[in-house]
Coordinates of C-alpha atoms in Angstrom, one line a residue:
M139 CA 0.0 0.0 0.0
P140 CA 1.3 3.5 -0.7
S141 CA 1.9 5.9 2.1
I142 CA 0.7 9.5 2.0
A143 CA 4.2 10.6 1.0
D144 CA 4.0 8.1 -1.9
L145 CA 0.6 9.4 -2.9
I146 CA 1.9 13.0 -2.8
F147 CA 4.8 12.0 -5.1
V148 CA 2.4 10.3 -7.6
A149 CA -0.1 13.2 -7.5
L150 CA 2.6 15.9 -8.0
L151 CA 4.4 14.0 -10.8
C152 CA 1.1 13.5 -12.7
A153 CA -0.1 17.1 -12.2
L154 CA 3.2 18.6 -13.4
V155 CA 3.4 16.3 -16.4
F156 CA -0.1 15.7 -17.6
T157 CA -1.8 19.1 -16.9
P158 CA -1.2 22.7 -18.1
L159 CA 1.3 23.0 -15.3
S160 CA 3.8 21.4 -17.7
V161 CA 3.6 24.7 -19.8
K162 CA 4.0 26.8 -16.6
L163 CA 7.2 25.0 -15.9
L164 CA 8.5 26.5 -19.1
G165 CA 7.6 30.0 -18.0
D166 CA 11.3 31.0 -17.9
A167 CA 13.1 31.2 -21.2
G168 CA 16.4 30.5 -19.6
I169 CA 15.8 26.7 -20.0
G170 CA 16.4 27.4 -23.7
W171 CA 20.1 28.3 -23.4
H172 CA 20.5 25.5 -20.8
I173 CA 19.3 23.0 -23.4
R174 CA 21.4 24.3 -26.2
T175 CA 24.5 24.5 -24.0
G176 CA 24.1 20.9 -23.1
Q177 CA 23.7 19.9 -26.7
Q178 CA 26.9 21.8 -27.6
I179 CA 28.8 20.0 -24.8
L180 CA 27.5 16.6 -26.2
A181 CA 28.6 17.6 -29.7
T182 CA 32.0 18.9 -28.8
H183 CA 32.7 16.8 -25.8
S184 CA 34.0 19.8 -23.9
V185 CA 32.6 22.3 -21.4
P186 CA 32.4 25.8 -22.9
R187 CA 34.8 28.5 -21.7
V188 CA 33.6 31.3 -23.9
D189 CA 30.2 32.5 -25.0
S190 CA 28.8 31.4 -28.4
F191 CA 25.2 32.6 -28.3
S192 CA 25.5 36.3 -28.1
S193 CA 26.9 38.8 -30.7
T194 CA 28.0 41.2 -28.0
M195 CA 29.8 38.7 -25.8
Q196 CA 31.0 36.4 -28.6
G197 CA 34.3 34.7 -27.5
K198 CA 34.3 36.3 -24.1
P199 CA 34.9 34.2 -21.0
W200 CA 31.8 32.5 -19.7
F201 CA 31.2 30.1 -16.8
A202 CA 28.7 27.4 -17.7
W203 CA 28.6 26.4 -14.1
E204 CA 25.4 24.3 -14.5
W205 CA 27.0 22.2 -17.2
L206 CA 26.0 18.8 -15.9
Y207 CA 22.4 19.8 -15.7
D208 CA 22.7 21.3 -19.2
V209 CA 24.0 18.0 -20.6
T210 CA 21.1 16.1 -19.0
V211 CA 18.3 18.4 -20.3
G212 CA 20.1 18.7 -23.7
A213 CA 20.1 15.0 -24.1
L214 CA 16.4 14.7 -23.0
D215 CA 15.4 17.4 -25.4
S216 CA 17.3 15.8 -28.3
A217 CA 15.5 12.5 -27.5
W218 CA 12.0 13.7 -26.6
G219 CA 11.7 17.4 -27.1
L220 CA 10.6 19.7 -24.3
N221 CA 8.6 16.9 -22.7
G222 CA 12.0 15.5 -21.5
P223 CA 13.2 18.4 -19.4
V224 CA 9.7 19.0 -18.0
W225 CA 9.5 15.3 -17.0
L226 CA 12.9 15.6 -15.2
T227 CA 11.7 18.7 -13.4
A228 CA 8.5 17.1 -12.3
V229 CA 10.3 14.0 -10.9
V230 CA 12.7 16.2 -8.9
V231 CA 9.9 18.5 -7.5
A232 CA 7.7 15.5 -6.6
A233 CA 10.7 13.9 -4.8
V234 CA 11.4 17.0 -2.8
F235 CA 7.9 17.6 -1.5
A236 CA 7.2 13.9 -0.9
W237 CA 10.4 13.7 1.1
L238 CA 9.4 16.9 3.0
F239 CA 6.2 15.3 4.1
R240 CA 7.9 12.1 5.1
L241 CA 10.5 14.0 7.2
L242 CA 7.8 16.0 9.0
I243 CA 6.1 12.7 10.0
Q244 CA 9.5 11.1 11.0
R245 CA 10.5 14.0 13.1
G246 CA 7.3 13.8 15.1
A247 CA 4.8 16.2 13.4
D248 CA 1.1 15.2 13.7
L249 CA -0.5 14.2 10.4
I250 CA -2.7 17.3 10.2
V251 CA 0.2 19.6 11.2
A252 CA 2.4 17.9 8.6
L253 CA -0.2 18.5 5.9
G254 CA -0.6 22.1 6.9
F255 CA 3.1 22.9 6.9
W256 CA 3.6 20.9 3.7
L257 CA 0.8 22.8 1.9
L258 CA 2.2 26.2 2.9
A259 CA 5.7 25.2 1.8
I260 CA 4.7 23.9 -1.6
S261 CA 2.4 26.9 -2.2
A262 CA 5.2 29.3 -1.3
S263 CA 7.6 27.4 -3.6
T264 CA 5.4 28.0 -6.7
I265 CA 7.0 31.4 -6.9
H266 CA 10.0 29.7 -8.5
L267 CA 8.5 26.5 -9.8
L268 CA 10.3 26.4 -13.2
A269 CA 12.2 23.9 -15.3
R270 CA 15.6 25.3 -14.3
P271 CA 18.6 23.7 -12.4
H272 CA 17.7 25.4 -9.1
V273 CA 15.1 22.7 -8.4
L274 CA 18.0 20.3 -7.9
S275 CA 19.4 22.6 -5.2
W276 CA 16.1 22.2 -3.4
L277 CA 16.7 18.4 -3.4
F278 CA 20.4 18.8 -2.3
A279 CA 19.4 21.2 0.4
V280 CA 16.9 18.7 1.9
A281 CA 19.5 15.9 1.7
W282 CA 22.2 18.1 3.2
F283 CA 20.1 19.2 6.2
R284 CA 18.8 15.7 6.7
I285 CA 22.3 14.2 6.9
L286 CA 23.7 16.9 9.2
D287 CA 20.6 16.9 11.5
S288 CA 20.3 13.1 11.8
T289 CA 24.0 12.6 12.5
E290 CA 23.8 15.3 15.2
R291 CA 21.1 13.3 16.9
M292 CA 23.2 10.1 16.8
S293 CA 26.2 9.1 18.9
V294 CA 29.4 10.5 17.6
D295 CA 31.0 7.0 17.6
S296 CA 28.1 5.5 15.6
P297 CA 29.3 4.0 12.4
V298 CA 26.1 5.1 10.7
S299 CA 26.8 8.7 11.7
Q300 CA 30.3 8.5 10.4
R301 CA 29.2 7.1 7.0
R302 CA 26.4 9.6 6.6
L303 CA 28.7 12.6 7.2
W304 CA 31.1 11.4 4.5
V305 CA 28.3 11.3 2.0
L306 CA 28.4 15.1 1.9
P307 CA 31.7 15.4 -0.1
L308 CA 30.3 12.9 -2.6
L309 CA 27.1 14.9 -2.9
M310 CA 29.1 18.1 -3.4
L311 CA 30.8 16.5 -6.5
L312 CA 27.3 16.6 -8.1
W313 CA 25.9 19.8 -6.6
V314 CA 28.9 22.0 -7.6
N315 CA 28.4 20.9 -11.3
V316 CA 24.6 21.3 -11.5
H317 CA 23.9 24.6 -9.7
G318 CA 25.5 27.6 -8.0
G319 CA 23.4 26.9 -4.9
F320 CA 26.1 24.6 -3.8
L321 CA 27.3 27.5 -1.6
L322 CA 24.3 26.8 0.6
G323 CA 25.9 23.4 1.5
F324 CA 28.9 25.3 3.1
V325 CA 26.5 27.6 5.0
L326 CA 24.7 24.6 6.5
L327 CA 28.0 22.9 7.3
G328 CA 29.2 26.1 9.0
I329 CA 26.0 26.4 11.0
F330 CA 26.2 22.8 12.3
W331 CA 29.9 23.3 13.0
I332 CA 29.1 26.4 15.1
G333 CA 26.4 24.5 16.9
A334 CA 28.8 21.7 17.8
L335 CA 31.4 24.2 19.0
W336 CA 28.8 26.0 21.1
S337 CA 27.8 22.7 22.7
W338 CA 31.4 21.9 23.5
W339 CA 32.0 25.4 25.0
R340 CA 28.8 25.2 27.2
A341 CA 29.4 21.7 28.5
R342 CA 31.2 21.7 31.8
D343 CA 33.5 19.0 33.0
S344 CA 32.5 19.0 36.7
R345 CA 30.2 16.0 36.3
L346 CA 30.8 12.8 34.4
E347 CA 27.7 13.1 32.2
E348 CA 28.6 16.7 31.2
L349 CA 32.2 15.6 30.6
L350 CA 31.1 12.9 28.2
Q351 CA 28.9 15.5 26.4
K352 CA 31.9 17.8 26.1
V353 CA 34.0 15.0 24.7
A354 CA 31.2 14.0 22.2
A355 CA 30.8 17.7 21.1
G356 CA 34.6 18.0 20.6
A357 CA 34.6 14.9 18.5
R358 CA 31.7 16.3 16.5
V359 CA 33.6 19.5 15.8
R360 CA 36.6 17.5 14.6
N361 CA 34.4 15.3 12.3
L362 CA 32.7 18.3 10.8
T363 CA 36.0 20.0 10.3
L364 CA 37.4 17.1 8.4
V365 CA 34.2 16.7 6.4
S366 CA 34.2 20.4 5.6
I367 CA 37.7 20.2 4.3
A368 CA 36.9 17.2 2.1
T369 CA 33.7 18.9 0.8
A370 CA 35.7 22.1 0.0
I371 CA 38.2 20.0 -2.0
A372 CA 35.4 18.2 -3.7
S373 CA 33.8 21.5 -4.7
L374 CA 37.0 22.3 -6.7
L375 CA 36.4 19.3 -9.0
N376 CA 34.6 21.3 -11.6
P377 CA 35.7 22.6 -15.0
Y378 CA 36.7 26.0 -13.6
G379 CA 38.3 25.1 -10.3
W380 CA 38.4 27.8 -7.6
R381 CA 37.6 30.5 -10.2
L382 CA 34.0 29.2 -10.1
H383 CA 33.6 30.1 -6.4
E384 CA 35.2 33.5 -7.1
H385 CA 32.9 34.2 -10.0
I386 CA 29.7 33.2 -8.2
I387 CA 30.5 35.1 -5.0
G388 CA 31.4 38.2 -7.2
Y389 CA 28.1 37.8 -9.0
L390 CA 26.0 37.5 -5.8
S391 CA 27.9 40.4 -4.2
N392 CA 27.3 42.8 -7.1
R393 CA 24.9 45.4 -5.6
F394 CA 23.6 46.7 -9.0
L395 CA 22.8 43.2 -10.3
M396 CA 21.1 42.1 -7.1
D397 CA 19.1 45.3 -7.0
H398 CA 17.9 45.0 -10.6
I399 CA 17.3 41.3 -11.2
D400 CA 13.7 40.5 -10.2
E401 CA 14.4 37.1 -8.6
F402 CA 17.1 38.6 -6.3
Q403 CA 14.8 41.3 -5.0
S404 CA 12.8 41.0 -1.7
P405 CA 9.4 39.3 -2.1
N406 CA 6.3 41.3 -2.9
F407 CA 3.8 40.1 -0.5
H408 CA 0.9 41.0 -2.7
G409 CA 1.3 37.8 -4.6
L410 CA -0.1 34.4 -3.5
A411 CA 3.2 32.5 -3.1
P412 CA 4.9 35.2 -1.0
R413 CA 1.8 35.5 1.2
C414 CA 2.0 31.7 1.8
F415 CA 5.6 32.2 2.7
L416 CA 4.7 35.0 5.1
A417 CA 2.0 32.8 6.7
L418 CA 4.6 30.0 7.1
L419 CA 7.1 32.5 8.5
L420 CA 4.7 33.9 11.1
L421 CA 3.5 30.4 12.1
S422 CA 7.1 29.2 12.4
M423 CA 8.1 32.2 14.5
A424 CA 5.2 31.6 16.8
V425 CA 6.0 28.0 17.3
L426 CA 9.7 28.8 17.9
M427 CA 8.9 31.5 20.4
V428 CA 6.7 29.1 22.4
R429 CA 8.9 26.0 22.1
G430 CA 12.2 27.5 21.1
R431 CA 14.0 26.0 24.1
E432 CA 13.5 22.5 22.6
L433 CA 15.6 23.6 19.6
R434 CA 19.2 22.7 19.3
S435 CA 21.5 25.6 18.5
S436 CA 22.0 24.3 14.9
E437 CA 18.3 24.2 14.3
L438 CA 17.8 27.7 15.7
L439 CA 20.7 29.1 13.6
T440 CA 19.3 27.4 10.4
A441 CA 15.9 28.8 11.1
L442 CA 17.3 32.4 11.5
F443 CA 19.4 32.0 8.3
V444 CA 16.5 30.8 6.1
I445 CA 14.2 33.5 7.4
Y446 CA 16.8 36.1 6.5
A447 CA 17.4 34.5 3.1
G448 CA 13.7 34.3 2.2
L449 CA 13.1 37.9 3.1
Y450 CA 16.3 39.0 1.2
A451 CA 15.5 37.5 -2.2
S452 CA 12.3 35.9 -3.6
R453 CA 14.3 33.1 -5.3
N454 CA 15.3 31.9 -1.8
I455 CA 11.7 31.4 -0.7
P456 CA 11.4 27.7 -1.8
V457 CA 14.4 26.5 0.1
S458 CA 13.6 28.7 3.1
S459 CA 10.0 27.4 3.2
I460 CA 11.1 23.8 3.0
L461 CA 13.7 24.0 5.8
L462 CA 11.4 26.2 8.0
A463 CA 8.7 23.5 7.7
I464 CA 11.2 20.8 8.7
I465 CA 12.3 22.7 11.7
A466 CA 9.1 24.2 13.0
G467 CA 6.5 21.6 11.9
P468 CA 7.4 18.9 14.5
R469 CA 7.2 21.4 17.3
C470 CA 3.5 22.1 16.5
H471 CA 0.7 19.8 17.6
G472 CA -2.8 19.1 16.3
P473 CA -6.1 19.0 18.2
K474 CA -5.9 17.0 21.4
A475 CA -9.3 15.4 20.5
L476 CA -7.6 13.7 17.6
E477 CA -4.4 12.5 19.3
G478 CA -5.4 8.8 19.3
F479 CA -6.4 8.9 15.7
L480 CA -3.3 10.8 14.6
A481 CA -1.1 8.5 16.6
R482 CA -2.6 5.5 14.8
M483 CA -2.2 7.1 11.4
E484 CA 1.4 8.0 12.1
R485 CA 2.1 4.4 13.1
I486 CA 0.6 3.1 9.9
Q487 CA 2.6 5.6 7.9
S488 CA 5.8 4.6 9.5
E489 CA 5.2 1.0 8.7
L490 CA 4.6 1.7 4.9
T491 CA 8.2 1.7 3.8
G492 CA 7.9 0.4 0.3
H493 CA 7.9 2.8 -2.7
L494 CA 6.3 0.7 -5.4
W495 CA 3.8 3.4 -6.6
P496 CA 6.4 6.2 -7.0
I497 CA 8.6 3.9 -9.0
L498 CA 5.8 2.8 -11.2
S499 CA 4.7 6.4 -11.8
V500 CA 8.2 7.4 -12.8
V501 CA 8.5 4.4 -15.2
L502 CA 5.1 4.9 -16.8
T503 CA 5.4 8.7 -17.2
L504 CA 8.8 8.2 -18.8
A505 CA 7.3 5.6 -21.2
V506 CA 4.7 8.1 -22.2
V507 CA 7.3 10.8 -22.7
A508 CA 9.4 8.4 -24.8
H509 CA 6.3 7.7 -27.0
G510 CA 6.0 11.4 -28.0
G511 CA 3.7 12.2 -25.1
R512 CA 0.9 10.0 -26.6
V513 CA -1.1 7.1 -25.4
G514 CA -3.0 5.7 -28.3
P515 CA -4.7 8.6 -30.1
S516 CA -4.5 10.9 -27.0
Q517 CA -1.8 13.5 -26.5
L518 CA -1.2 13.3 -22.8
I519 CA 2.0 15.4 -22.6
D520 CA 2.6 18.4 -24.8
A521 CA 5.2 20.6 -23.1
H522 CA 5.7 23.9 -25.0
F523 CA 6.5 27.5 -24.4
D524 CA 3.4 29.6 -23.6
P525 CA 2.5 32.0 -26.5
A526 CA 1.2 34.3 -23.8
R527 CA 4.7 34.6 -22.3
M528 CA 7.0 34.1 -25.3
P529 CA 7.0 35.6 -28.8
V530 CA 6.1 32.3 -30.4
K531 CA 4.4 33.8 -33.5
A532 CA 7.0 36.5 -34.0
V533 CA 9.8 34.0 -33.9
S534 CA 8.0 31.7 -36.3
F535 CA 7.9 34.6 -38.7
L536 CA 11.6 35.4 -38.2
R537 CA 12.5 31.8 -39.0
T538 CA 11.1 32.4 -42.5
Q539 CA 13.5 35.4 -43.1
P540 CA 17.1 35.3 -44.3
I541 CA 18.4 36.6 -40.9
K542 CA 21.7 38.5 -41.5
G543 CA 22.4 39.9 -38.1
P544 CA 21.8 39.7 -34.4
I545 CA 18.4 40.1 -32.7
L546 CA 17.9 42.5 -29.8
S547 CA 15.0 41.5 -27.5
P548 CA 14.3 41.8 -23.8
D549 CA 16.7 39.8 -21.7
Y550 CA 13.8 37.5 -20.5
W551 CA 13.2 36.4 -24.1
G552 CA 16.8 35.8 -25.0
G553 CA 16.8 32.1 -23.9
Y554 CA 13.8 31.4 -26.0
L555 CA 15.5 32.9 -29.1
I556 CA 18.6 30.9 -28.4
Y557 CA 16.5 27.7 -28.2
T558 CA 14.4 28.4 -31.3
L559 CA 16.9 30.2 -33.6
Y560 CA 19.9 28.0 -32.6
R561 CA 22.6 28.2 -35.4
Q562 CA 20.4 30.6 -37.4
A563 CA 20.8 33.8 -35.4
E564 CA 22.6 35.3 -32.4
V565 CA 21.0 37.3 -29.7
V566 CA 22.3 40.7 -28.3
L567 CA 21.6 39.6 -24.8
D568 CA 19.7 37.1 -22.6
D569 CA 19.3 36.4 -18.9
R570 CA 22.8 35.3 -18.2
H571 CA 23.4 38.5 -16.2
D572 CA 26.7 37.3 -14.8
L573 CA 28.1 37.1 -18.3
Y574 CA 27.0 40.6 -19.4
G575 CA 27.9 42.4 -16.2
A576 CA 26.6 45.5 -14.5
E577 CA 27.7 48.1 -17.1
F578 CA 26.1 46.3 -20.0
L579 CA 22.9 45.9 -18.0
K580 CA 22.9 49.6 -17.2
S581 CA 23.0 50.5 -20.9
Y582 CA 20.2 47.9 -21.5
L583 CA 18.0 49.4 -18.8
R584 CA 18.5 52.9 -20.2
M585 CA 17.4 51.6 -23.6
V586 CA 14.2 49.8 -22.5
Q587 CA 13.2 52.6 -20.2
V588 CA 14.0 55.2 -22.9
E589 CA 16.2 57.3 -20.7
D590 CA 18.9 59.8 -21.7
G591 CA 21.3 58.1 -24.0
W592 CA 18.9 55.2 -24.6
D593 CA 20.1 54.7 -28.2
S594 CA 23.7 54.2 -27.3
M595 CA 23.1 50.5 -27.0
L596 CA 21.6 50.3 -30.4
H597 CA 24.7 51.9 -31.9
K598 CA 27.1 49.6 -30.0
A599 CA 25.2 46.3 -30.4
D600 CA 24.2 47.1 -34.0
P601 CA 21.3 44.6 -34.2
A602 CA 19.7 43.7 -37.4
Y603 CA 16.3 43.1 -35.8
L604 CA 14.5 44.4 -32.7
L605 CA 11.9 42.0 -31.2
L606 CA 9.9 44.0 -28.6
P607 CA 6.8 43.5 -26.5
R608 CA 3.8 45.4 -28.0
G609 CA 2.9 48.7 -26.3
T610 CA 6.2 49.3 -24.4
A611 CA 7.9 52.6 -24.3
L612 CA 10.7 51.3 -26.6
D613 CA 8.2 50.0 -29.1
N614 CA 6.5 53.4 -29.3
V615 CA 9.9 55.2 -29.7
M616 CA 11.2 52.8 -32.4
S617 CA 8.0 53.3 -34.4
K618 CA 9.0 56.9 -34.8
T619 CA 12.8 56.4 -35.1
A620 CA 14.3 57.1 -38.5
G621 CA 16.2 54.2 -40.0
W622 CA 13.9 51.5 -38.6
R623 CA 10.6 50.1 -39.8
S624 CA 8.2 47.4 -38.6
I625 CA 7.9 44.2 -40.6
Y626 CA 5.7 42.2 -38.2
G627 CA 3.3 42.8 -35.5
D628 CA 0.7 41.0 -33.5
K629 CA -1.1 41.7 -30.2
F630 CA 1.8 40.5 -28.2
S631 CA 5.0 41.5 -30.0
V632 CA 6.4 43.6 -32.9
I633 CA 9.6 43.2 -35.0
F634 CA 11.6 46.2 -36.3
V635 CA 14.3 46.0 -39.0
R636 CA 16.8 48.5 -40.3
D637 CA 15.8 50.2 -43.5
T638 CA 18.8 48.8 -45.3
A639 CA 17.5 45.2 -44.8
K640 CA 14.9 43.9 -47.3
P641 CA 13.0 41.0 -45.7
Q642 CA 9.5 40.2 -46.8
T643 CA 6.6 41.4 -44.6
S644 CA 4.4 38.7 -43.4
S645 CA 1.2 38.6 -45.5
V646 CA -0.7 37.0 -42.6
D647 CA 0.2 39.9 -40.2
E648 CA 0.3 42.7 -42.8
S649 CA -2.5 44.7 -41.2
A650 CA -0.8 44.3 -37.8
A651 CA 2.5 45.5 -39.2
T652 CA 0.8 48.5 -40.8
D653 CA -0.7 49.4 -37.4
A654 CA 2.7 49.1 -35.8
R655 CA 4.1 51.6 -38.3

């Protein structure tokens, strides 16, 4: 029989694969350049060191730090189209939140409380629920905290404790090559090291029991120190060595980029997902205030860190919500009238240790994906970019043109252009902000906001085409700018070309193009 955690896994996997949520997973165009990067690596058998997608950054140093994820989604896309990357994302997300529920139950949360905290955590995480490599960091963060927390509860001399800790360097070999969130692993290691050091410092040696606790805490500090050193060495086993760490830290510490990239800005609590995070945050703080003395120092420090991280940047909300739920959930109890029923349910859940249904669901959904998303005459999986978010029709028109120069579009469309116009055209920029840097982004923002000197980027980048959202300030200015004319327009986007180019105007959208002019 499946446990509730198994049912959660199956339900999430099927919902993310078989419903319109599969399209929402492709709401970020960045997956486009991830896929093409992976396919380049598979074709050349080498990890890129310089950019090859942008006309402005062509040949300049680039850190493809998620190269292992890129290879995976590149291979899946080559085999099964966008259904492949969406399937992989669905499996990872389902595993994260099924594991979250199981951990809540294992750590002592009542069934009703576990469901409540789980629901708040997954609702808050929808703010960044996208087919991107960061979902793997969610999985690694749960595994990392689980290992550190469980070994802290065990005896230091326990062989199981020793073996589990030394799994961390092995996990780092993967984490460092799939996402820059691997730095979180070092933060958690530091938090638990400080917690062990605090326990050692507080323990007195006046009594035998406390002396043994002091000795155990000291051994824990030594073990964590050795594991941290091994994990640091393992993190250097990436294509860029220590320069990767330097690059990511420099990127995350750039104040201009952090202040102007949406996902790094503090959450806007007018949205549903941030409000769910706020509810989880307030509930967790209330629980910790009442029962905070039950927390170990490492749990308290972790809770404080994830609260700060979630309030600092909206992209941190999923990991913050998951870890907060794991820490605070078990300290909250359901109605006393249901204690007997909840205890019986928890006992039943603990006895259901098989995972037949999740395994079957993974195999069956993969079989459907491998069959083109079809079962008989029915198309069950059709992952694609949403025409309401991406310029699908405009790019279809561009593909009919003899493109003879780079295309300038908003940064959030760049990945889609890289995916659809691969080897046919270059982009001026995309959302790899660490590649383009602060000065380039300043010039780009002046252009899209039509501020003083807005046209300097047009002169420097020298694009052949401009693909812009309909009705924006830049669209209105370009329609009146000499040397440019509109060749395509629909309700969503418009394309401008230099007067020196002579592409054919789309007959289907001729009236829309006339309106744009």
